[in-house]
Short mmCIF file of C-alpha atoms in Angstrom, two decimals:
data_model
loop_
_atom_site.label_atom_id
_atom_site.label_comp_id
_atom_site.label_asym_id
_atom_site.label_seq_id
_atom_site.Cartn_x
_atom_site.Cartn_y
_atom_site.Cartn_z
CA UNK A 850 -13.19 7.59 -25.53
CA UNK A 851 -10.27 10.69 -26.67
CA UNK A 852 -9.06 13.50 -25.40
CA UNK A 853 -7.89 16.72 -27.09
CA UNK A 854 -5.79 19.03 -25.08
CA UNK A 855 -7.74 21.79 -24.45
CA UNK A 856 -5.36 25.18 -25.06
CA UNK A 857 -6.37 27.32 -21.24
CA UNK A 858 -8.70 27.73 -18.69
CA UNK A 859 -8.27 30.16 -15.40
CA UNK A 860 -8.88 29.53 -11.64
CA UNK A 861 -8.39 31.55 -9.01
CA UNK A 862 -5.26 30.47 -7.19
CA UNK A 863 -6.93 29.62 -3.81
CA UNK A 864 -9.29 27.47 -5.59
CA UNK A 865 -7.06 25.73 -7.10
CA UNK A 866 -4.75 25.19 -4.46
CA UNK A 867 -7.90 23.49 -2.83
CA UNK A 868 -7.57 20.84 -5.60
CA UNK A 869 -4.01 20.32 -5.55
CA UNK A 870 -0.58 21.30 -4.93
CA UNK A 871 1.26 20.75 -8.20
CA UNK A 872 2.79 23.49 -10.01
CA UNK A 873 0.80 24.82 -12.91
CA UNK A 874 3.64 23.96 -14.90
CA UNK A 875 2.32 19.89 -14.56
CA UNK A 876 -1.10 20.83 -15.00
CA UNK A 877 -3.30 19.72 -18.43
CA UNK A 878 -6.94 20.16 -19.33
CA UNK A 879 -7.89 17.78 -21.49
CA UNK A 880 -10.92 17.67 -23.56
CA UNK A 881 -13.38 13.91 -23.51
CA UNK A 882 -14.24 12.58 -26.55
CA UNK A 883 -17.13 10.42 -26.81
CA UNK A 884 -18.76 8.40 -24.34
CA UNK A 885 -16.77 5.69 -22.45
CA UNK A 886 -16.91 6.67 -19.43
CA UNK A 887 -20.25 8.30 -18.71
CA UNK A 888 -22.23 8.35 -16.74
CA UNK A 889 -18.85 9.82 -15.09
CA UNK A 890 -17.70 11.65 -17.98
CA UNK A 891 -19.69 12.66 -20.76
CA UNK A 892 -18.32 14.01 -24.37
CA UNK A 893 -17.45 17.82 -24.33
CA UNK A 894 -16.66 17.78 -21.04
CA UNK A 895 -12.74 18.38 -19.31
CA UNK A 896 -10.91 17.85 -16.57
CA UNK A 897 -7.57 18.49 -14.60
CA UNK A 898 -4.82 16.55 -15.19
CA UNK A 899 -2.23 16.23 -12.94
CA UNK A 900 0.97 15.22 -14.74
CA UNK A 901 3.15 14.30 -11.46
CA UNK A 902 1.13 11.55 -10.22
CA UNK A 903 2.01 8.58 -12.19
CA UNK A 904 1.13 5.58 -9.24
CA UNK A 905 -0.97 3.76 -10.33
CA UNK A 906 -1.19 1.95 -6.33
CA UNK A 907 -4.97 4.38 -5.84
CA UNK A 908 -7.45 4.37 -7.28
CA UNK A 909 -9.05 7.20 -9.39
CA UNK A 910 -9.59 7.81 -12.80
CA UNK A 911 -6.37 8.79 -15.23
CA UNK A 912 -4.86 10.05 -18.37
CA UNK A 913 -3.08 7.25 -20.33
CA UNK A 914 -1.67 6.85 -23.65
CA UNK A 915 -1.85 3.87 -25.41
CA UNK A 916 -0.40 3.92 -28.99
CA UNK A 917 -1.44 6.78 -30.68
CA UNK A 918 -4.54 6.96 -28.29
CA UNK A 919 -4.65 9.37 -25.41
CA UNK A 920 -7.54 7.78 -22.62
CA UNK A 921 -9.46 8.67 -19.79
CA UNK A 922 -9.54 5.76 -17.71
CA UNK A 923 -9.43 3.71 -14.59
CA UNK A 924 -6.07 1.95 -14.37
CA UNK A 925 -5.02 -0.68 -11.64
CA UNK A 926 -3.25 -2.95 -11.70
CA UNK A 927 -3.73 -6.90 -13.02
CA UNK A 928 -2.65 -10.09 -10.67
CA UNK A 929 0.83 -9.70 -9.08
CA UNK A 930 1.78 -6.58 -10.89
CA UNK A 931 2.60 -7.66 -13.67
CA UNK A 932 -0.23 -6.23 -16.02
CA UNK A 933 -2.48 -3.14 -16.14
CA UNK A 934 -5.82 -3.03 -16.39
CA UNK A 935 -7.59 -0.01 -17.98
CA UNK A 936 -11.17 0.44 -17.35
CA UNK A 937 -14.07 2.28 -18.73
CA UNK A 938 -17.28 3.31 -16.38
CA UNK A 939 -19.73 2.58 -19.62
CA UNK A 940 -22.46 -0.24 -18.32
CA UNK A 941 -22.52 -1.47 -22.02
CA UNK A 942 -19.41 -3.66 -21.68
CA UNK A 943 -19.89 -5.60 -24.93
CA UNK A 944 -18.79 -1.95 -27.00
CA UNK A 945 -16.41 -1.24 -23.78
CA UNK A 946 -14.71 -4.12 -22.72
CA UNK A 947 -11.57 -4.10 -19.68
CA UNK A 948 -8.25 -4.05 -21.31
CA UNK A 949 -5.28 -6.09 -20.18
CA UNK A 950 -1.65 -4.17 -21.29
CA UNK A 951 1.45 -6.80 -20.10
CA UNK A 952 4.02 -4.81 -22.15
CA UNK A 953 4.15 -1.07 -19.83
CA UNK A 954 5.08 0.74 -23.37
CA UNK A 955 1.73 -0.54 -24.09
CA UNK A 956 -0.01 1.50 -21.48
CA UNK A 957 1.52 4.73 -20.52
CA UNK A 958 -0.32 6.81 -17.78
CA UNK A 959 -0.02 10.34 -18.49
CA UNK A 960 -1.91 11.59 -14.93
CA UNK A 961 -4.24 11.68 -12.51
CA UNK A 962 -7.38 13.81 -13.14
CA UNK A 963 -7.68 16.14 -10.12
CA UNK A 964 -11.19 17.68 -10.79
CA UNK A 965 -14.21 17.59 -13.95
CA UNK A 966 -16.05 19.88 -15.57
CA UNK A 967 -18.87 19.19 -17.18
CA UNK A 968 -21.91 20.94 -19.11
CA UNK A 969 -25.06 21.79 -17.14
CA UNK A 970 -27.87 20.30 -19.13
#
């Protein structure tokens, strides 16, 4: 799955502060494209990203850059913190296998997902 930056989305200030204390200028809304994060995220869902949270020492979904692609994935340290493991939530691991990146420049964490918006069926 890849994601595109959405233009704008308005949140009541009180609700936004219940999600994060990060300044608005450090938040981004990303539109999800693809099925690699199903069932957690579906095509056309949107996520709010806190761009100040680039530390992968805690669980969660992160927005990462791999080459030119921007993706929403689960990211964790590999063995002895010598690599980064990138995982999709989709259980089809043949189509969406875990990936390991040894060089920091190959996988750059842009921020942590702090909110998800989804279309209702």
